[in-house]
GROMACS .gro file of C-alpha atoms in nm:
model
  250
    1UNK     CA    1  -6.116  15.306  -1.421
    2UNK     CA    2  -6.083  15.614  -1.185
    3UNK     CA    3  -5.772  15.734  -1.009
    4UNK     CA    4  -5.797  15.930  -0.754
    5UNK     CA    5  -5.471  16.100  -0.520
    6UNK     CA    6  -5.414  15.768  -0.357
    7UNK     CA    7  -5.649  15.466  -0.536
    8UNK     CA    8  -5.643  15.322  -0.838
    9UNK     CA    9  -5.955  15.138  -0.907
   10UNK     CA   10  -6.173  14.951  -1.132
   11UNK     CA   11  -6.411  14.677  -1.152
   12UNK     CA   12  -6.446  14.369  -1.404
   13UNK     CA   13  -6.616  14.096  -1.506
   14UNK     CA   14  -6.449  13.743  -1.535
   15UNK     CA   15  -6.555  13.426  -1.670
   16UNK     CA   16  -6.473  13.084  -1.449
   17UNK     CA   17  -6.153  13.013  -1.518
   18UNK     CA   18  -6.010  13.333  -1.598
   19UNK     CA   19  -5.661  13.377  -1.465
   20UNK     CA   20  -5.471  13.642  -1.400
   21UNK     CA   21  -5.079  13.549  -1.417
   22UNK     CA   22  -4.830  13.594  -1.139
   23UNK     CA   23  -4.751  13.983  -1.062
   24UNK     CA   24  -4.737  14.235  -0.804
   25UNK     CA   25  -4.828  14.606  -0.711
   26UNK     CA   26  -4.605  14.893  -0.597
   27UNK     CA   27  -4.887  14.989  -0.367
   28UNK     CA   28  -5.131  14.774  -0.138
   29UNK     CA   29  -5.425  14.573  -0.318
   30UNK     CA   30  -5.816  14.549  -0.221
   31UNK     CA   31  -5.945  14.291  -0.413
   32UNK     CA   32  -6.379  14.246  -0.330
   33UNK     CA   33  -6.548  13.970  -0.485
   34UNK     CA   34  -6.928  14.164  -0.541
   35UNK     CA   35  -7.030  13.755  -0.648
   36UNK     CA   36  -6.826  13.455  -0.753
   37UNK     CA   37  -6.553  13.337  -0.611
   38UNK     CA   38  -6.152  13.400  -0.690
   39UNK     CA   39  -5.846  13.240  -0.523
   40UNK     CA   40  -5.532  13.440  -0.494
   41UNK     CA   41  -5.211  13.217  -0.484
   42UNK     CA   42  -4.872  13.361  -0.338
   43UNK     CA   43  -4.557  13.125  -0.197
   44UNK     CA   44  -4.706  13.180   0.149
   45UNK     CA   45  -5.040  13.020   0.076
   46UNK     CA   46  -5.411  13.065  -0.114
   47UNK     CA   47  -5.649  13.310   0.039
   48UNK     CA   48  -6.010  13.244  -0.103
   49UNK     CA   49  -6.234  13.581  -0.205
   50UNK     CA   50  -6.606  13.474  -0.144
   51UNK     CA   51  -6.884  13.695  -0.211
   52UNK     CA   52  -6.914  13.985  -0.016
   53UNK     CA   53  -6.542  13.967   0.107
   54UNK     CA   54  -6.267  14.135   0.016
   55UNK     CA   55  -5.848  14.065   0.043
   56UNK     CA   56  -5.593  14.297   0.117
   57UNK     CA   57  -5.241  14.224  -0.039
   58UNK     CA   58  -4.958  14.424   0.108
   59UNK     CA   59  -4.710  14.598  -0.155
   60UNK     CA   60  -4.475  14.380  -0.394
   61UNK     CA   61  -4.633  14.040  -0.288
   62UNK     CA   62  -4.647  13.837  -0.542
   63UNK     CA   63  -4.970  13.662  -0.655
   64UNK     CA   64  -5.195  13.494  -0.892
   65UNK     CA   65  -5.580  13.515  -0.924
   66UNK     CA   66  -5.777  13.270  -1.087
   67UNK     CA   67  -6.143  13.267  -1.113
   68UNK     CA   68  -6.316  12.953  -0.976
   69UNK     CA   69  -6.663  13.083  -1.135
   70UNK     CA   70  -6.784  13.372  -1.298
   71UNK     CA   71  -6.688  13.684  -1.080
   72UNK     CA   72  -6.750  14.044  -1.049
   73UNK     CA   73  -6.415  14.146  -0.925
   74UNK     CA   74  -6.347  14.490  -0.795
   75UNK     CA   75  -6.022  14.596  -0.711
   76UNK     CA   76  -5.796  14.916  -0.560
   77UNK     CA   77  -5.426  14.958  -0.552
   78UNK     CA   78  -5.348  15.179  -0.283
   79UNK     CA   79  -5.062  15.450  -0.318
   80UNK     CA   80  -4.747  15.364  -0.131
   81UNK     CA   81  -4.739  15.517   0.176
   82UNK     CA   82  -5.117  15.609   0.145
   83UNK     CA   83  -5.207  15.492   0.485
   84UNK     CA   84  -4.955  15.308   0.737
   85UNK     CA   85  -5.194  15.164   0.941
   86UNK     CA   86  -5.334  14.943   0.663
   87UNK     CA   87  -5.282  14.598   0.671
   88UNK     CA   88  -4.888  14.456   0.657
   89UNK     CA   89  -4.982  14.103   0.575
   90UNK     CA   90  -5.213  13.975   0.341
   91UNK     CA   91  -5.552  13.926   0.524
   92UNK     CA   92  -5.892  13.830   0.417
   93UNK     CA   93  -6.164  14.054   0.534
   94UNK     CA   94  -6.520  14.031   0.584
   95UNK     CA   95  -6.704  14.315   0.368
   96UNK     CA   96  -6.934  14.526   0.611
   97UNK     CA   97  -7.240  14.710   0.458
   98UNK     CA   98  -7.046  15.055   0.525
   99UNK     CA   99  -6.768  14.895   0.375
  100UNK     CA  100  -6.973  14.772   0.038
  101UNK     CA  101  -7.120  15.109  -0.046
  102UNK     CA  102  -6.790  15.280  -0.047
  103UNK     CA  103  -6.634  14.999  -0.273
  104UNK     CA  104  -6.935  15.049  -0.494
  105UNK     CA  105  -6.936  15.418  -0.491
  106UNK     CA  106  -6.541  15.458  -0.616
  107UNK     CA  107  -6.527  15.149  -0.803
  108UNK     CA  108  -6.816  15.100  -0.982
  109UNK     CA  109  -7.026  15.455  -0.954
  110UNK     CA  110  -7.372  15.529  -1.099
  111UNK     CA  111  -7.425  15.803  -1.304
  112UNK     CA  112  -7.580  15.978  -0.914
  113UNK     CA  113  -7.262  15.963  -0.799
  114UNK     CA  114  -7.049  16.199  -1.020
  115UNK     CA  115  -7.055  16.493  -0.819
  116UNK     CA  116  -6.755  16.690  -0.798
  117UNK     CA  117  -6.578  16.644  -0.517
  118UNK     CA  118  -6.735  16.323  -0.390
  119UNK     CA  119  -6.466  16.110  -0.428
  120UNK     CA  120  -6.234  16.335  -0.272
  121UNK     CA  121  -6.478  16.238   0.070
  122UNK     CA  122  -6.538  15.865   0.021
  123UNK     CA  123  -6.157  15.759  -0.071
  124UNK     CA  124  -6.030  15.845   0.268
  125UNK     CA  125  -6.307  15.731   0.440
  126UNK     CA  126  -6.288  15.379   0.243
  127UNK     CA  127  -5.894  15.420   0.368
  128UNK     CA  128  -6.025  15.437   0.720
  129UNK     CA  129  -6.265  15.115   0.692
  130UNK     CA  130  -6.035  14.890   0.505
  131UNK     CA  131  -5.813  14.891   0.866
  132UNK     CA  132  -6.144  14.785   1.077
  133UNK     CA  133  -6.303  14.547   0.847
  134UNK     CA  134  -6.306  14.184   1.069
  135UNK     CA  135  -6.054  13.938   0.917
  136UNK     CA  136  -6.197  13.577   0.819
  137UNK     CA  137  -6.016  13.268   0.822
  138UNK     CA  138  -5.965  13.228   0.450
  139UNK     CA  139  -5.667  13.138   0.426
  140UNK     CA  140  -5.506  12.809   0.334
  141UNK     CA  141  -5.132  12.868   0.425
  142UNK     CA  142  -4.837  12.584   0.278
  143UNK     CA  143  -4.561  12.525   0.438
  144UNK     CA  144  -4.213  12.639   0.316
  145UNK     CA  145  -4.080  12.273   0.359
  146UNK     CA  146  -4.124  12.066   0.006
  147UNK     CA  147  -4.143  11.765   0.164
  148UNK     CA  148  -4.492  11.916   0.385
  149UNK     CA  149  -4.616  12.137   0.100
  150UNK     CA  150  -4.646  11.786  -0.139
  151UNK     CA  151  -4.847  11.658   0.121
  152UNK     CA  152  -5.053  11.937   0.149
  153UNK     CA  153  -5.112  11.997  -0.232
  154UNK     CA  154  -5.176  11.615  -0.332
  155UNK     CA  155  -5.525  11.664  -0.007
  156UNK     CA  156  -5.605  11.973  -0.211
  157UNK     CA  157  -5.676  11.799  -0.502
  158UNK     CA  158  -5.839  11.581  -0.354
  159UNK     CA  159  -6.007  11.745   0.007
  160UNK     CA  160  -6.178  11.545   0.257
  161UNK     CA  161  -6.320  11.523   0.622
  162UNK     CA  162  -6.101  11.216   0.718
  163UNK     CA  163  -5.715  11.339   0.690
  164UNK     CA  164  -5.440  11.007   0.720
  165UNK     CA  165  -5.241  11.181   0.949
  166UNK     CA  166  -5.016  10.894   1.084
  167UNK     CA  167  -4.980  10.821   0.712
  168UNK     CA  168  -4.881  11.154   0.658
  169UNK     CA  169  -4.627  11.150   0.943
  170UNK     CA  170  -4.518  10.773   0.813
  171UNK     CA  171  -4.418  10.941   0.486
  172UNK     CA  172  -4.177  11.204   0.664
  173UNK     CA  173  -4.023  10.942   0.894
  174UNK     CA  174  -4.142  11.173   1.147
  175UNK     CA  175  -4.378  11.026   1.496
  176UNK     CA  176  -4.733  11.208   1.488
  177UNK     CA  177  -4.585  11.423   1.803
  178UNK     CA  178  -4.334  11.567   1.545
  179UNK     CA  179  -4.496  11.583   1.264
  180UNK     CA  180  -4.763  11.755   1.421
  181UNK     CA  181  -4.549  12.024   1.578
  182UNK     CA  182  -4.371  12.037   1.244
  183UNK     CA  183  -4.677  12.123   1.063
  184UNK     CA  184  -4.792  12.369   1.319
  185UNK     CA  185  -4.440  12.534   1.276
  186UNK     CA  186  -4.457  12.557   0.901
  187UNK     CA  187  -4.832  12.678   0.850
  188UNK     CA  188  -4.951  12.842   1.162
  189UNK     CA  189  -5.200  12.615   1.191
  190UNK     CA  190  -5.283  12.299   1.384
  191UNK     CA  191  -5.340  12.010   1.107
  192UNK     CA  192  -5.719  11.947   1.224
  193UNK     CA  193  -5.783  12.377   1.165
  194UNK     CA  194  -5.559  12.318   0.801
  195UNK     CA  195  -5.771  12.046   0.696
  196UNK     CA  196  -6.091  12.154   0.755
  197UNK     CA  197  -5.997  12.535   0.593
  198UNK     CA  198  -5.898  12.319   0.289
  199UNK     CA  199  -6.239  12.125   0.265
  200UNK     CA  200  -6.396  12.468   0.280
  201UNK     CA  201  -6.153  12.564  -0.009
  202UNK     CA  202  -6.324  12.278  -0.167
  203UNK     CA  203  -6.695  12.377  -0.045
  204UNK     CA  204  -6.699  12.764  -0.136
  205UNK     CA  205  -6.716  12.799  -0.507
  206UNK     CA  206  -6.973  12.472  -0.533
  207UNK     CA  207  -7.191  12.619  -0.292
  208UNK     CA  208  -7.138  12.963  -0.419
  209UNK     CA  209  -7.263  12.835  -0.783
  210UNK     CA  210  -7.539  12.689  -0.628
  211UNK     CA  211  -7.509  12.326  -0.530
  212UNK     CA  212  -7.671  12.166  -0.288
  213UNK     CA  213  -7.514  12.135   0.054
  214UNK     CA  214  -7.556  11.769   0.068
  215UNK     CA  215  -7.406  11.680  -0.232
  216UNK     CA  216  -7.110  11.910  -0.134
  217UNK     CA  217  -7.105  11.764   0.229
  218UNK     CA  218  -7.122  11.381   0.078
  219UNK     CA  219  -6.849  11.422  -0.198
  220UNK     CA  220  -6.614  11.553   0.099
  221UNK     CA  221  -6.674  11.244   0.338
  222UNK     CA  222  -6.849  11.439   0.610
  223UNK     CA  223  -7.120  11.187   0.748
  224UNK     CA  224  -7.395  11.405   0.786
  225UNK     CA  225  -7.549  11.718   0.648
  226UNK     CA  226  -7.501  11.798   1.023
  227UNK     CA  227  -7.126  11.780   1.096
  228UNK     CA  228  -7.030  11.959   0.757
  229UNK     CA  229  -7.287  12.275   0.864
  230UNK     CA  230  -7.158  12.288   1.234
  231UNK     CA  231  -6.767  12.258   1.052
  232UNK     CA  232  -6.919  12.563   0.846
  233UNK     CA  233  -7.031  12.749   1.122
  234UNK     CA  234  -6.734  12.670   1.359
  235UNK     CA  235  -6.513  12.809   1.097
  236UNK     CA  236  -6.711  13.105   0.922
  237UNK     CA  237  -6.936  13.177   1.199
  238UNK     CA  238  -7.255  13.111   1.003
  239UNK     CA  239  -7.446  12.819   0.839
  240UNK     CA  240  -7.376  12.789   0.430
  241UNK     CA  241  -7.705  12.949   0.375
  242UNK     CA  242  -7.700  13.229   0.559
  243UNK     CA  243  -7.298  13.279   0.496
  244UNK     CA  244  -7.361  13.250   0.132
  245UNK     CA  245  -7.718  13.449   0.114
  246UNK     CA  246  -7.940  13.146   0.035
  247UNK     CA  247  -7.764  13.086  -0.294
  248UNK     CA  248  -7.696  12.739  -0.178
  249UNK     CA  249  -7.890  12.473  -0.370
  250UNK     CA  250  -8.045  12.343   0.000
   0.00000   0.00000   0.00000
């Protein structure tokens, strides 16, 4: 672990399935997933932490981290007050190469990089990145309404393409006009952007551990290899092997 004026950091190795129990921070929280993927857990939502990305969590949010496969986590808790223009909601970031070295060189340094006063430069210039770093669209937000979140947790379990939404609406007494502007309301999100962030909830830590992107696309009820890549793209803005690095199984 090293502390420096205004970070706190460290780095870790966790096995799949690892969880870390429900707590918060005084200061702001950088968590970067160097492989594996994790999936935070608050009231507001889940944010998943892919490879090479990173989540910010604002001060005194509570959360939970579990480990959906073996994962090199590395992680900084920001003094409060450290920066204001930091992120005030939690937000998951895309990790730029700038961006990696930094995280690398204060959380995880090689015996090169002791040099007296180094950290003093990189900590303020990791500060400075954290605030440009592009945001991703990893998060799967539930609605605050029981009756919506039930719905929403029982498709978790059990993700796929096809979502039963005048089922859905059936269940709530609700007409699909309603229920669709309720959902909206409570999540932020339109239902057909919800579901398909939820199937890639689903697809992330399979493909990450190296299955094949057919089997993955199958099992979720896409019907082609075809419509679940151009979902992929549509929503992460590249193919599942080039988003994941070719550690796909396909």
């Amino acid at each position: 672990m090293i502390v420096s004026g205004t970070v706190e950091s460290r780095a870790q190795r966790y096995q799949a399935g690892h969880r870390i129990p429900v707590h918060t921070h005084e200061g702001a929280q950088l968590l970067y997933a160097r492989d594996g993927v994790a999936m935070v857990s608050s009231a507001q939502g889940r944010w998943m932490v892919p490879p090479d990305h990173a989540l910010w969590i604002p001060p005194h949010v509570q959360h939970s981290v579990e480990m959906l496969v073996d994962v090199t986590m590395l992680s900084f808790v920001v003094a409060p007050g450290a920066r204001s223009e930091l992120p005030s909601r939690v937000t998951a970031v895309s990790v730029t190469d700038l961006a990696r070295a930094l995280i690398e060189a204060s959380a995880d340094p090689q015996p090169a990089d002791d040099v007296p006063g180094r950290m003093e430069l990189i900590i303020p210039l990791l500060l400075d990145v954290i605030s440009t770093l592009p945001e991703r669209k990893l998060a799967l937000p539930f609605p605050s309404d029981q009756r919506l979140a039930t719905l929403c947790q029982r498709f978790v379990a059990a993700p796929s393409a096809e979502l039963p939404i005048e089922r859905w609406a059936g269940e709530l007494s609700m007409s699909r006009r309603t229920f669709t502007r309720v959902f909206r309301r409570e999540t932020g999100l339109s239902l057909s952007t919800w579901r398909q962030q939820a199937c890639l909830f689903a697809a992330l830590p399979r493909l990450a551990s190296g299955e094949p992107v057919t089997t993955v696309a199958l099992d979720l009820g896409y019907d082609s290899i075809a419509a679940f890549t151009t979902m992929f793209k549509r929503m992460l803005g590249a193919p599942p092997r080039v988003y994941l690095g070719n550690k796909t199984g396909d």
